[in-house]
Tab-separated table of C-alpha atoms in Angstrom:
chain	number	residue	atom	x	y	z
A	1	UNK	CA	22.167	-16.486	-6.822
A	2	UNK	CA	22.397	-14.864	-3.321
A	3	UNK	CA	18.867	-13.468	-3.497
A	4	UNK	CA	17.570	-16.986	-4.830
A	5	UNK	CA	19.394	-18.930	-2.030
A	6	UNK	CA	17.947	-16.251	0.644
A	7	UNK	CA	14.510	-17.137	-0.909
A	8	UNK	CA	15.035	-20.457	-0.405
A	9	UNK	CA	16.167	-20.587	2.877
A	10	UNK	CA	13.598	-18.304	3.550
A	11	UNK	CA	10.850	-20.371	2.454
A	12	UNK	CA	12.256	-23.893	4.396
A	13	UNK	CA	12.100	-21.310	7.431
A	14	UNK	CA	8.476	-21.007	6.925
A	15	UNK	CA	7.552	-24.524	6.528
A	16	UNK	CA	10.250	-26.228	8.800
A	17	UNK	CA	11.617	-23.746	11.636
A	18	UNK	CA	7.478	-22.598	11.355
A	19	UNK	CA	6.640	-24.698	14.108
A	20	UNK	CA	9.230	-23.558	16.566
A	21	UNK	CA	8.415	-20.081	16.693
A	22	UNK	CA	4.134	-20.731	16.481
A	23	UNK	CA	4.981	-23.506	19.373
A	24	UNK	CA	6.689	-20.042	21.241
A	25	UNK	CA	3.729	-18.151	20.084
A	26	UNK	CA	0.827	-20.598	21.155
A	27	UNK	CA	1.539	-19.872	24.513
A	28	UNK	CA	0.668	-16.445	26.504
A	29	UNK	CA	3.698	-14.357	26.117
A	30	UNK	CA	4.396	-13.521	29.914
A	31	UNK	CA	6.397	-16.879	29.491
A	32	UNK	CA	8.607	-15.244	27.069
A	33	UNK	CA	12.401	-14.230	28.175
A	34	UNK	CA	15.212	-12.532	27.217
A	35	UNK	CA	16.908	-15.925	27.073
A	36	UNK	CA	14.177	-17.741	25.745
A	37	UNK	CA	12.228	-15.123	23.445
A	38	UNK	CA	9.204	-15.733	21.400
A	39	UNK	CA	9.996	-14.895	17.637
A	40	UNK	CA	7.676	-14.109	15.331
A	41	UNK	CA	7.969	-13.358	11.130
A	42	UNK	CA	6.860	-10.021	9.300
A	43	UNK	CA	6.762	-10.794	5.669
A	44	UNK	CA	6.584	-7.846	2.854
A	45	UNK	CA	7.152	-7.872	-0.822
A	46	UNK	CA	9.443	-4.329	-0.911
A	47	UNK	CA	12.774	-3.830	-0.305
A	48	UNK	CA	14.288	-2.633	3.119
A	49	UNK	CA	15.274	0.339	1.932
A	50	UNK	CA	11.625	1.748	1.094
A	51	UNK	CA	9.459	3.581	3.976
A	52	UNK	CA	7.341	0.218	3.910
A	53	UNK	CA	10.800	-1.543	4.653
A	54	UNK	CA	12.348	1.182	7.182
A	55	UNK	CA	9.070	0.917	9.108
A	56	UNK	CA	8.758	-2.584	9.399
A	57	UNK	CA	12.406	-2.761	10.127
A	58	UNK	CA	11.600	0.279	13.071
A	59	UNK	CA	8.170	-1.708	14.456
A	60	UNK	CA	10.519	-5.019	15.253
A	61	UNK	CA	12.894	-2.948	16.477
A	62	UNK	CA	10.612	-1.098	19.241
A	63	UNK	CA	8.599	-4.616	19.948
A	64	UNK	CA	12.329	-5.968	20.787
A	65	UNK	CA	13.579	-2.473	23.119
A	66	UNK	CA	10.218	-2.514	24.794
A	67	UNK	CA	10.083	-5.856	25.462
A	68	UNK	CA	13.787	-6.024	26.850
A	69	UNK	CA	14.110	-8.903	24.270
A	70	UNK	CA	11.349	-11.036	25.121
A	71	UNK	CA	9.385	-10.783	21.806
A	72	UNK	CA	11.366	-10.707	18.758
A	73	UNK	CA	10.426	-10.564	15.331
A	74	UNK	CA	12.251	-11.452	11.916
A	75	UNK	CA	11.591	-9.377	8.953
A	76	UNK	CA	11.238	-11.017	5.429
A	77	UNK	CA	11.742	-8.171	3.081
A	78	UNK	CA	11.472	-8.518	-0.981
A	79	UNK	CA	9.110	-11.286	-0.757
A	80	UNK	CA	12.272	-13.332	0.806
A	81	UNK	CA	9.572	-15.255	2.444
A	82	UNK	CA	6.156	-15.734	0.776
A	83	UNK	CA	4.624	-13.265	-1.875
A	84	UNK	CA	1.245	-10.950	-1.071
A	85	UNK	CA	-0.856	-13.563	-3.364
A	86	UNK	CA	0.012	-16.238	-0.409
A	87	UNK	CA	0.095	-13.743	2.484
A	88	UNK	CA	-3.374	-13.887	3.949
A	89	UNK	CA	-3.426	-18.159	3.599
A	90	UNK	CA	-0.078	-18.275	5.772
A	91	UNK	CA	-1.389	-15.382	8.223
A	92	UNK	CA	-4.602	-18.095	8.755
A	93	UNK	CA	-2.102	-20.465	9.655
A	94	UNK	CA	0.283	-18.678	11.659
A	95	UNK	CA	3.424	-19.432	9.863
A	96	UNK	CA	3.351	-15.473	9.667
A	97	UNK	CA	2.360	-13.095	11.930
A	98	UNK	CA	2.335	-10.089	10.679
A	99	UNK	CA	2.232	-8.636	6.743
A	100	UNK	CA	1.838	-5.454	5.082
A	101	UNK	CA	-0.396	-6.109	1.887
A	102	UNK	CA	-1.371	-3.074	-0.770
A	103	UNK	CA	-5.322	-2.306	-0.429
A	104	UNK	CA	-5.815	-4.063	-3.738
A	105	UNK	CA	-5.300	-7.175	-1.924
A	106	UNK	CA	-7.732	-6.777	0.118
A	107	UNK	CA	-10.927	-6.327	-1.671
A	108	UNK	CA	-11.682	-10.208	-2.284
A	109	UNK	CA	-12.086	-9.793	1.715
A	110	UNK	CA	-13.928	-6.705	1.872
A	111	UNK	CA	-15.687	-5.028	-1.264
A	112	UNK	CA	-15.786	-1.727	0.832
A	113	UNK	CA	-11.692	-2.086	0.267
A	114	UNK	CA	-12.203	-0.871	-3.325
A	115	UNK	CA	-13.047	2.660	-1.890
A	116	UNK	CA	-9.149	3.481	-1.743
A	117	UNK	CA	-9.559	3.388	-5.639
A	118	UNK	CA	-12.166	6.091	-5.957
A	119	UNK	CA	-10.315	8.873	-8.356
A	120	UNK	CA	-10.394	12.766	-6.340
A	121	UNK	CA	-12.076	11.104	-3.059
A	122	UNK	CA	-9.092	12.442	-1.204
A	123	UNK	CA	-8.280	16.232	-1.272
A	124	UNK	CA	-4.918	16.194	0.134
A	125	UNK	CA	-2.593	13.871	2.375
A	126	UNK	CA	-4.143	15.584	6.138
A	127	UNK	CA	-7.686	14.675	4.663
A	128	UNK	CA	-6.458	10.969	3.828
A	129	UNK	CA	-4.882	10.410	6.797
A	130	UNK	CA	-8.008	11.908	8.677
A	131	UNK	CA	-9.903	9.091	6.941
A	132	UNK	CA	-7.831	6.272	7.746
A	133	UNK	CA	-7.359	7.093	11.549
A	134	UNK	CA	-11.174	8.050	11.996
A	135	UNK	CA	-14.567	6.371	11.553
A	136	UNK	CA	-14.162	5.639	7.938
A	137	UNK	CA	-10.717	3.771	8.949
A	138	UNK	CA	-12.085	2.024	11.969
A	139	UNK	CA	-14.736	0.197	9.638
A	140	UNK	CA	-12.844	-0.746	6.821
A	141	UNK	CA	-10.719	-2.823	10.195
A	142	UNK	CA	-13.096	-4.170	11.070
A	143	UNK	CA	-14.494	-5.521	7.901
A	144	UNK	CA	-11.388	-7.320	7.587
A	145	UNK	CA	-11.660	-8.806	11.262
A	146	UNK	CA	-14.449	-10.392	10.328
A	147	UNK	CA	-12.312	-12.260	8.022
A	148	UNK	CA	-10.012	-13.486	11.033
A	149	UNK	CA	-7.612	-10.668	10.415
A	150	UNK	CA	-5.805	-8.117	13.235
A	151	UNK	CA	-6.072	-5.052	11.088
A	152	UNK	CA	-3.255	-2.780	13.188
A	153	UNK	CA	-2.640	0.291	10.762
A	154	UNK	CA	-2.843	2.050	7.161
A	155	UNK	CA	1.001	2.622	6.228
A	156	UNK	CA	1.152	5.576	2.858
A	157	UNK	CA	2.679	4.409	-0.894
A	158	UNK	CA	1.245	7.377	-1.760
A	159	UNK	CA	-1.032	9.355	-4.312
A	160	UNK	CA	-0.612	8.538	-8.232
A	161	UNK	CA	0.644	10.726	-10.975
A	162	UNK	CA	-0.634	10.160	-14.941
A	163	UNK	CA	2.308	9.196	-16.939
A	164	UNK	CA	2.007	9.107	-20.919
A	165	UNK	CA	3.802	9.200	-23.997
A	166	UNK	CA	0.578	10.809	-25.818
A	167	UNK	CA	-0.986	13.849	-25.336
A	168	UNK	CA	0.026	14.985	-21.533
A	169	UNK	CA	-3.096	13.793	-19.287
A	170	UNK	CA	-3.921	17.769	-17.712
A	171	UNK	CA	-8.032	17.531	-18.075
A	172	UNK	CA	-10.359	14.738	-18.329
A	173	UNK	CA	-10.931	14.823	-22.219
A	174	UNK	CA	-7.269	14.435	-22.154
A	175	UNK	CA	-7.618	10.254	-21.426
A	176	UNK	CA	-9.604	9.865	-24.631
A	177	UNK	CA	-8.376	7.033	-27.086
A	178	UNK	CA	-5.395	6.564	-24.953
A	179	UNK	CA	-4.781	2.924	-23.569
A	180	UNK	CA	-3.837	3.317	-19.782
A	181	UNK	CA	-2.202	0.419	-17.865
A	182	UNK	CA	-4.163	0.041	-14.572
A	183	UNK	CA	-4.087	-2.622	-11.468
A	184	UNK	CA	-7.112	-5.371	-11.567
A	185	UNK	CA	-9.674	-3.126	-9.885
A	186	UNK	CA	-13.526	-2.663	-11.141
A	187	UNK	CA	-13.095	1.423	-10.185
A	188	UNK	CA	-9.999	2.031	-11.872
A	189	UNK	CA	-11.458	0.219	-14.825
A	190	UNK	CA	-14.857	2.307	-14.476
A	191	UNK	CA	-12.708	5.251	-13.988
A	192	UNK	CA	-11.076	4.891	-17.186
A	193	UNK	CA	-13.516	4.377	-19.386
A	194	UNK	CA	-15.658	7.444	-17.841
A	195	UNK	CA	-12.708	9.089	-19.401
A	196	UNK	CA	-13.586	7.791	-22.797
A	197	UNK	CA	-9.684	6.001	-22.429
A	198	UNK	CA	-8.552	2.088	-22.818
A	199	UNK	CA	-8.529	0.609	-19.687
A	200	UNK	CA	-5.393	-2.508	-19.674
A	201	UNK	CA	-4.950	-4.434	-17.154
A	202	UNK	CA	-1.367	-5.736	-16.651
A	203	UNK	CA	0.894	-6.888	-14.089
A	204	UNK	CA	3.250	-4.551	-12.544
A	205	UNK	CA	6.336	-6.542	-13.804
A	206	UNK	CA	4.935	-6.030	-17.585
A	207	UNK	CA	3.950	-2.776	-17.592
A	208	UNK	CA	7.863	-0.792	-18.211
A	209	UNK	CA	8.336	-3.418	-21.245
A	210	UNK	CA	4.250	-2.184	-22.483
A	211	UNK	CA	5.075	1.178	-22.242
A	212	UNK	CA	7.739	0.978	-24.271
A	213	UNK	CA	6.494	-0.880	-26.981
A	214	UNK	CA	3.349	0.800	-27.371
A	215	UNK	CA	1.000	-1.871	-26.065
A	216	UNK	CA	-0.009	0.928	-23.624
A	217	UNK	CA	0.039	4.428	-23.897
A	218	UNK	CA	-0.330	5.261	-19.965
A	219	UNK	CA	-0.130	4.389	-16.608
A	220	UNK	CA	-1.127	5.607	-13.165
A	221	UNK	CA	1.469	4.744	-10.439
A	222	UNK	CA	2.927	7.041	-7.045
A	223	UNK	CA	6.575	9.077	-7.638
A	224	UNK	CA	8.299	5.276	-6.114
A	225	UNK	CA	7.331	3.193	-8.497
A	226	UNK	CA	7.164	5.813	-11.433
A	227	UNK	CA	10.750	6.564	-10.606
A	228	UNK	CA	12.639	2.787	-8.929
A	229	UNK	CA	10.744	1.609	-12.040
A	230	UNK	CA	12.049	3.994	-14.393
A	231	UNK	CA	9.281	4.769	-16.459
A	232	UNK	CA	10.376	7.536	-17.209
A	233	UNK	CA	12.573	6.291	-19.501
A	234	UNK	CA	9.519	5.133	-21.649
A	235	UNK	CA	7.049	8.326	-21.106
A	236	UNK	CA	6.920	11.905	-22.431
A	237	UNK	CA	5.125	13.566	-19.617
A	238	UNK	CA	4.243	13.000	-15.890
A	239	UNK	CA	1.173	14.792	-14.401
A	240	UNK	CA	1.350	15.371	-10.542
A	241	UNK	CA	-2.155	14.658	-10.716
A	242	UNK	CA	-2.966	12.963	-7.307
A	243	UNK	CA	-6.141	11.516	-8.628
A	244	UNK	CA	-5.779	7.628	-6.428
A	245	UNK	CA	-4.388	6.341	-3.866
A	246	UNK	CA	-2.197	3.455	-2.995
A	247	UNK	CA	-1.334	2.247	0.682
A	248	UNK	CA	-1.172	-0.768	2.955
A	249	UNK	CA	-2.542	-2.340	6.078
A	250	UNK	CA	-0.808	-4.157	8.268
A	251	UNK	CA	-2.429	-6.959	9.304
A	252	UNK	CA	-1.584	-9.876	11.891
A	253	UNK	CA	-2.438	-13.710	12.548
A	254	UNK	CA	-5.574	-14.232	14.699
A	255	UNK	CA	-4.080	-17.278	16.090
A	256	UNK	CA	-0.770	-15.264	16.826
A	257	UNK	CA	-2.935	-12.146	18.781
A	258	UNK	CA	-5.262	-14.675	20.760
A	259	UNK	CA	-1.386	-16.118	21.783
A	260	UNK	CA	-0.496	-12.111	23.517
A	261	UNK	CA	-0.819	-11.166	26.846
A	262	UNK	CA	-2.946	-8.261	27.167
A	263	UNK	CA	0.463	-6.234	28.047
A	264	UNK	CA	1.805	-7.604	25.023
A	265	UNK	CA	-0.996	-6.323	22.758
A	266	UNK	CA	-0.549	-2.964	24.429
A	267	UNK	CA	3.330	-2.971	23.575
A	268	UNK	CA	2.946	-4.275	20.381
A	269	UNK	CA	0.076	-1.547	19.439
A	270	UNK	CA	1.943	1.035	21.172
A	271	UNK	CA	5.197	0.118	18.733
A	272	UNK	CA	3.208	0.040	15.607
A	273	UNK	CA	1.723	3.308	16.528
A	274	UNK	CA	5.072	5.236	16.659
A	275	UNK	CA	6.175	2.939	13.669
A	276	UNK	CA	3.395	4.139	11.382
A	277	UNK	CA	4.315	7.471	12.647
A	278	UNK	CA	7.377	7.228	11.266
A	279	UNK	CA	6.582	5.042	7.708
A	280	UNK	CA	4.313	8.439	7.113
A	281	UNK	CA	7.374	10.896	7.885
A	282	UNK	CA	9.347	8.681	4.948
A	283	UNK	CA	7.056	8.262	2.537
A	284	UNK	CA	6.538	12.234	2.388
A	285	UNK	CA	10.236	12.380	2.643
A	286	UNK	CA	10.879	10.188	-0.451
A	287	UNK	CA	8.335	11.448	-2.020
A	288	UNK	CA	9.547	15.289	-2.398
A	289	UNK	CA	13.286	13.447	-2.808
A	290	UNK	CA	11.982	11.530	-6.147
A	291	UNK	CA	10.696	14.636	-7.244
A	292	UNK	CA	13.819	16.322	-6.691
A	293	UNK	CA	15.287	13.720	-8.712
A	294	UNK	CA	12.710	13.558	-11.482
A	295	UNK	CA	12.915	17.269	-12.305
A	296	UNK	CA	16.892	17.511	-12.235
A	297	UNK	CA	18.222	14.632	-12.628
A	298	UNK	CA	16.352	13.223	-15.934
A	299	UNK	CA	18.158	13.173	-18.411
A	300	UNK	CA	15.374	12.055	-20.990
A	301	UNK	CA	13.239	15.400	-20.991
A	302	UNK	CA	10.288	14.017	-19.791
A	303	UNK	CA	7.955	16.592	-18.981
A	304	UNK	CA	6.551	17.204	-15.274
A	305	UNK	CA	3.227	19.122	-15.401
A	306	UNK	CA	0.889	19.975	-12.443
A	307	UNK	CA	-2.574	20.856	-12.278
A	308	UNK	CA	-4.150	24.024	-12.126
A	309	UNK	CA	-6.923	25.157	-9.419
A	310	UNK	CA	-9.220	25.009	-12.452
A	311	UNK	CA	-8.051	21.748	-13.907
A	312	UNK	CA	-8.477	19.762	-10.541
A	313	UNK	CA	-12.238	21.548	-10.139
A	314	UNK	CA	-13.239	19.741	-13.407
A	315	UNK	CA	-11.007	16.618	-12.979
A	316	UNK	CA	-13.277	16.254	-9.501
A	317	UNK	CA	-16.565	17.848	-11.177
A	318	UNK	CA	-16.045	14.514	-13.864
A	319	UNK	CA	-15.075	12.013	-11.461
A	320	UNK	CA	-17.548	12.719	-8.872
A	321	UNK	CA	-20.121	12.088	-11.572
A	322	UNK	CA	-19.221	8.825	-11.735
A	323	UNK	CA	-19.424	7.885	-7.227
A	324	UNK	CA	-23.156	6.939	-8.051
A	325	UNK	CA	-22.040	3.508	-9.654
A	326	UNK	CA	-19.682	2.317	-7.080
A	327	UNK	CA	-22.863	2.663	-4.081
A	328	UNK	CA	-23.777	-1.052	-4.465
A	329	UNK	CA	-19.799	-2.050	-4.808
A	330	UNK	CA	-18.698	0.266	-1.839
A	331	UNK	CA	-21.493	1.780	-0.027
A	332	UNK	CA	-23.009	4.903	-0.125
A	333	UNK	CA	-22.690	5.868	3.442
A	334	UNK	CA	-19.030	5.066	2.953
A	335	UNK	CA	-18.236	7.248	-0.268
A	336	UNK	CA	-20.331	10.223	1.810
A	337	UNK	CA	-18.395	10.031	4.882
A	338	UNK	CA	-15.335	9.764	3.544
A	339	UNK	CA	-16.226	13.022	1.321
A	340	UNK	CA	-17.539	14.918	4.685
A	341	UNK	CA	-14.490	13.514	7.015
A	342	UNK	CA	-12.713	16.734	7.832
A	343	UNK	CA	-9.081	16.833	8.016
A	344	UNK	CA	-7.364	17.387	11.426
């Protein structure tokens, strides 16, 4: 009842107390004051308590310090305010300025946003994180500003693990004949059925109640959801396979940045800079936690396995084959310099 009425309330902020922050926000910031601040909304579909949540919690934090209380901004966690399927309509109209949507949500903006779901593109966290702060990163921004988008920073989820309750996924001929839950995503699906598996696609919210009744037989998901989910209540064996990728951008109104002096911009870029910093830090901390947790604290003997050298040379030998028929989806250029982007 508490969370509904929060929702609620929540919501009638949005649409009726909308208007008094965007009237704040219309105007150039340098007439912001402490005693008069301009608010603004953040709005993301995870709890608080997640590295998404502690980092957008941390970035309106700084923007308030630095600002000595001028520009403050209200954080919707838990889709209190508006859900990541509304997100991008509300950003357009400044009754939100900023959000955090998953990569997935982005590719009815930007094709080249599918490139996060190559399988193997990414060798390892410094050579991920080397893409999204470098050339590769700086275009995939901008193909979202030309959508009327700030595109501020890539915040970690982090790489997914096979789960199954078949025959534990360790090579590629391992997928066949199984029936693998994945998100709505023309790779994923490609990637799949390379591997002579099922592809399903299913909504998150279905997919604990699918793997338990056999409608699927896998899934692909990072260590949080595997584990806040509980899935592995319902699957024999996880592989720490590391094969995709899921993260976010944060994103902010166009109407809302035109509204920023340019010392404002610099504070606010400066904040989300130290914020994304710091989402990193706890993702990799919660990460190596939920493994922790996962390998003692299971009580259903579901088996962790990792991959071999040799196993994760032919996992990449396989999926590599397959980079060829996302050129016209992605971009060629795009899949190569992502491959040749060295790690710092």
């Amino acid at each position: 009842m508490k969370a509904n009425l929060i929702k609620w309330l929540g919501v009638a902020t949005l649409f009726c107390a909308g208007m008094i922050f965007i009237s704040c926000g219309d105007k150039k910031t340098a007439q912001c004051s402490k005693e008069k601040p301009c608010e603004y909304k953040f709005s993301h579909v995870v709890s608080e308590n997640t590295p998404k949540g502690k980092a957008a919690n941390y970035f309106a934090k700084l923007v308030k310090e630095r600002s000595n209380g001028r520009l403050v901004i209200h954080v919707f966690p838990s889709a209190q305010l508006i859900d990541d399927d509304k997100i991008f309509q509300e950003l357009k109209r400044n009754n939100v300025q900023f959000g955090a949507p998953s990569f997935s949500k982005f590719t009815p903006l930007a094709k080249e946003f599918n490139l996060w779901d190559v399988p193997f593109i990414f060798r390892d966290t410094d050579h991920l994180h080397a893409v999204m702060d470098g050339e590769v990163g700086e275009i995939l921004k901008n193909a979202i500003a030309t959508k009327g988008f700030i595109a501020l920073s890539y915040w970690d989820a982090g790489f997914k693990q096979f789960s199954t309750n078949k025959k534990p996924i360790l090579n590629p001929s391992d997928v066949k004949g199984q029936k693998v839950r994945i998100m709505s995503s023309k790779v994923l699906e490609e990637q799949i059925k390379a591997l002579n598996g099922n592809p399903q696609v299913l909504p998150f919210g279905e997919v604990y109640s699918a793997l338990q009744t056999g409608v699927v037989d896998a899934a692909e998901n990072p260590l949080s959801n595997l584990y806040n989910s509980k899935f592995y209540e319902v699957q024999k064996s996880i592989t720490l396979s590391n094969h995709g990728y899921l993260g976010y951008l944060v994103v902010a109104s166009e109407k809302f940045w035109a509204s920023l002096s340019e010392s404002d911009k610099a504070l606010i870029e400066s904040a989300m800079k130290e914020a994304t910093e710091y989402e990193r830090i706890e993702s990799a901390k919660e990460e190596t936690l939920l493994l922790e947790r996962l390998q003692t604290n299971d009580k259903t003997n579901t088996k962790i396995y990792e991959l071999s050298p040799a196993q994760k040379a032919e996992w990449e030998s396989v999926m590599r084959a397959i980079y060829p028929k996302f050129y016209d989806l992605i971009g060629e250029d795009l899949i190569k310099k992502t491959l040749e982007t060295k790690a710092q």
